[in-house]
Amino acid sequence: MTETLGFCQEMRPESCGFVLFGATGDLAARKILPALYGLCEKKIAPGNFYLVLAARTPQDRPALENRLWNTLTRAGFSPSPEVFSSFLGRLEYLQADYASPAFFGRLAAALTRLDGKFGVKNKRLFYLATPPEAFEGITASLKTAGLLFDPKDCKCWSRVIIEKPYGSSLESAAAVDAGLKQAAPEDQVYRIDHFTGKETVQNLLALRSANAVFDNTWNNRFVDHVQLTVFEELGLEGRAAFFEKLGLARDMMSHILQLAAIISMDLPETFRDTDFKASKRRFFESLRVLSPQEVRTSVVRGQYAGYAAESGVAAGSRTETFLALKLLIDSDRWRGVPFYVRAGKRSGVKRTRLDIVYKKPEQGIFRHIDIGYPNVFSFSIQPEETVSFSLISKHPGPKLCFARRSMGLDYRPEGGEAASYPTDYERLLIDAMSGDQTLFLSSAEMSGMWRFLSPILTAWREDAAGNPLHVYPDGAPGPAAADELITKDGRVWV
Ligand SMILES: NC(=O)c1ccc[n+]([C@@H]2O[C@H](COP(=O)([O-])OP(=O)(O)OC[C@H]3O[C@@H](n4cnc5c(N)ncnc54)[C@H](OP(=O)(O)O)[C@@H]3O)[C@@H](O)[C@H]2O)c1
């Protein structure tokens, strides 16, 4: 058992009803339904809790149960008959017609009935796992049907969860947000980027907050540069229709900037979500927006060689599957420290990782000898969740030789304890049930992301000659141009 010290805070999800719109979709099957089941299996779900699955596709009860079983086994569960049957006992399916007030009337009646049956008092989460085009219509109808409460009026709450990415530009994303806000104020909207639910990402902040040795050196006096890698081994996996419209930059930019924000934001005064969000907002305000000329020199886009032959990809598609870029932060702490980013599909390995690369020695015996970067603080986020710090030490033996060594932090729980810990989606659902917005994205963060991303997309569209699409071999960590992006600054990928 790991010993915990001093500060220890636990989220307690409140009793509530959970309505999942778009329940027949890919996100529901791969992430949300497994997370809801996981919460029940791990006994983390609130005691009084029920689920309404809603979608337009008609489904009778046996078809629903069969589908759920397949969904859970595909997600890696071996559901026990007791837990599965208790899960089924907590859920109902409603065929949706989002254009019809009668449907929302039926939903309201079902929620009142289920509140009574499960001992819940007007506390509801609405997860919009539909395409973003449907968000505004659904929330407006929920409001009209009296299902979005103002917590000031009663001891009740209603929260709306949506998933990034939405919109294709700053303006279209703002329009989605504006539509949502007409029905639900910002403190009732929970925007998910599941990277923030990962243990290592949260540990980044914990390590900084509790160990002054790190945070005090986490600045432009000591750090040479930061590297951020988000590689996927897989390609499209049959999701061409989704990805062709989106491209890697739109798919990944939120993850990239959330990770950059969590490394570089000033530490909040408290762990309260409002303080946390204020710090994160300052990061987005200090992110340097690239000019068209800087996009040419600081951003690389690529496509893996086999992409054109993937089923569902349009002939001559210029959708990028790889992105490398250098981003700069205009804050006293980080001015002059580049953040180099690589993200790609079919990049040979599955790896999400942050490396904080400290400066080389400027004094002492090694000032004239290039030993590379002696100190790299690395956070591996997936597939394994580890933290390590590399340093140069004396090689054992009679000679005075130096060798690179690494200290690892094994903070994952041991043995069976690990299985009882929530996954990223489970953690985020608990937080939403607890009313804690710390790990969710604000509309200001979404705007900040689009202020950064839009000029890149515009430059790619309007200046194709200056921003070529580099083809890279399947399984390679991007095109040669991505290496040049960092080597021309006298640095290398770690
Ligand atoms: N899939 C992912 O891994 C992923 C990752 C990041 C973000 N997201 C976001 O999560 C949401 C859901 O993604 P998804 O991949 O699950 O989408 P999806 O499979 O395309 O759609 C989900 C479900 O929404 C319903 N739907 C489709 N068009 C609709 C419309 N015009 N109005 C209302 N309902 C409609 C469909 O169910 P019925 O026809 O049965 O109603 C469909 O099964 C989207 O906002 C997406 O951007 C998804």
Short mmCIF file of C-alpha atoms and ligand atoms in Angstrom, two decimals, residues 22-28 30-31 54-57 93 98 128-135 138 163-165 239 242 251 425, ligand 1:
data_model
loop_
_atom_site.label_atom_id
_atom_site.label_comp_id
_atom_site.label_asym_id
_atom_site.label_seq_id
_atom_site.Cartn_x
_atom_site.Cartn_y
_atom_site.Cartn_z
CA GLY A 22 -26.31 9.67 -29.37
CA ALA A 23 -26.14 6.40 -27.41
CA THR A 24 -25.81 4.30 -30.60
CA GLY A 25 -22.63 6.09 -31.71
CA ASP A 26 -18.93 5.36 -31.73
CA LEU A 27 -17.99 7.56 -28.76
CA ALA A 28 -20.76 6.06 -26.64
CA ARG A 30 -15.89 2.99 -27.12
CA LYS A 31 -15.70 5.37 -24.19
CA ALA A 54 -31.36 8.08 -26.07
CA ALA A 55 -30.86 7.90 -29.84
CA ARG A 56 -33.00 8.03 -32.98
CA THR A 57 -32.44 4.38 -33.92
CA TYR A 93 -33.64 3.27 -23.66
CA TYR A 98 -34.88 15.76 -31.41
CA LEU A 128 -24.33 15.09 -25.88
CA ALA A 129 -22.55 12.29 -27.77
CA THR A 130 -24.07 13.47 -31.05
CA PRO A 131 -22.49 15.48 -33.86
CA PRO A 132 -21.96 19.10 -32.68
CA GLU A 133 -24.60 20.35 -35.16
CA ALA A 134 -27.21 18.83 -32.85
CA PHE A 135 -25.96 20.48 -29.60
CA ILE A 138 -30.99 19.56 -27.98
CA GLU A 163 -16.64 16.48 -26.28
CA LYS A 164 -14.01 18.36 -28.20
CA PRO A 165 -13.38 18.92 -31.09
CA ARG A 239 -12.88 6.05 -39.48
CA PHE A 242 -14.71 11.26 -39.52
CA ASP A 251 -8.20 16.27 -33.91
CA TYR A 425 -13.17 8.81 -18.72
N1 LIG B 1 -15.79 8.89 -31.63
C1 LIG B 1 -14.78 9.45 -31.00
O1 LIG B 1 -13.79 8.81 -30.63
C2 LIG B 1 -14.80 10.92 -30.70
C3 LIG B 1 -13.61 11.52 -30.29
C4 LIG B 1 -13.62 12.87 -29.96
C5 LIG B 1 -14.80 13.57 -30.04
N2 LIG B 1 -15.95 12.98 -30.46
C6 LIG B 1 -17.18 13.79 -30.49
O2 LIG B 1 -18.19 13.08 -29.80
C7 LIG B 1 -19.46 13.22 -30.44
C8 LIG B 1 -19.97 11.86 -30.88
O3 LIG B 1 -19.02 11.26 -31.73
P1 LIG B 1 -19.31 9.90 -32.49
O4 LIG B 1 -18.05 9.54 -33.18
O5 LIG B 1 -19.94 8.92 -31.58
O6 LIG B 1 -20.36 10.40 -33.55
P2 LIG B 1 -21.30 9.53 -34.48
O7 LIG B 1 -21.02 8.08 -34.30
O8 LIG B 1 -21.21 10.15 -35.83
O9 LIG B 1 -22.72 9.94 -33.90
C9 LIG B 1 -23.19 9.53 -32.66
C10 LIG B 1 -24.66 9.26 -32.76
O10 LIG B 1 -25.35 10.49 -32.94
C11 LIG B 1 -26.55 10.26 -33.65
N3 LIG B 1 -26.64 11.26 -34.71
C12 LIG B 1 -26.04 11.28 -35.91
N4 LIG B 1 -26.36 12.41 -36.58
C13 LIG B 1 -27.18 13.10 -35.78
C14 LIG B 1 -27.87 14.34 -35.90
N5 LIG B 1 -27.75 15.09 -36.99
N6 LIG B 1 -28.64 14.73 -34.88
C15 LIG B 1 -28.75 14.00 -33.75
N7 LIG B 1 -28.15 12.82 -33.60
C16 LIG B 1 -27.37 12.38 -34.59
C17 LIG B 1 -26.48 8.86 -34.23
O11 LIG B 1 -27.37 8.04 -33.49
P3 LIG B 1 -28.90 7.86 -33.94
O12 LIG B 1 -28.95 8.03 -35.43
O13 LIG B 1 -29.24 6.48 -33.48
O14 LIG B 1 -29.60 8.93 -33.20
C18 LIG B 1 -25.06 8.41 -33.93
O15 LIG B 1 -24.98 7.04 -33.59
C19 LIG B 1 -19.21 14.18 -31.58
O16 LIG B 1 -19.50 15.46 -31.13
C20 LIG B 1 -17.72 14.03 -31.87
O17 LIG B 1 -17.18 15.20 -32.43
C21 LIG B 1 -15.97 11.67 -30.78
#
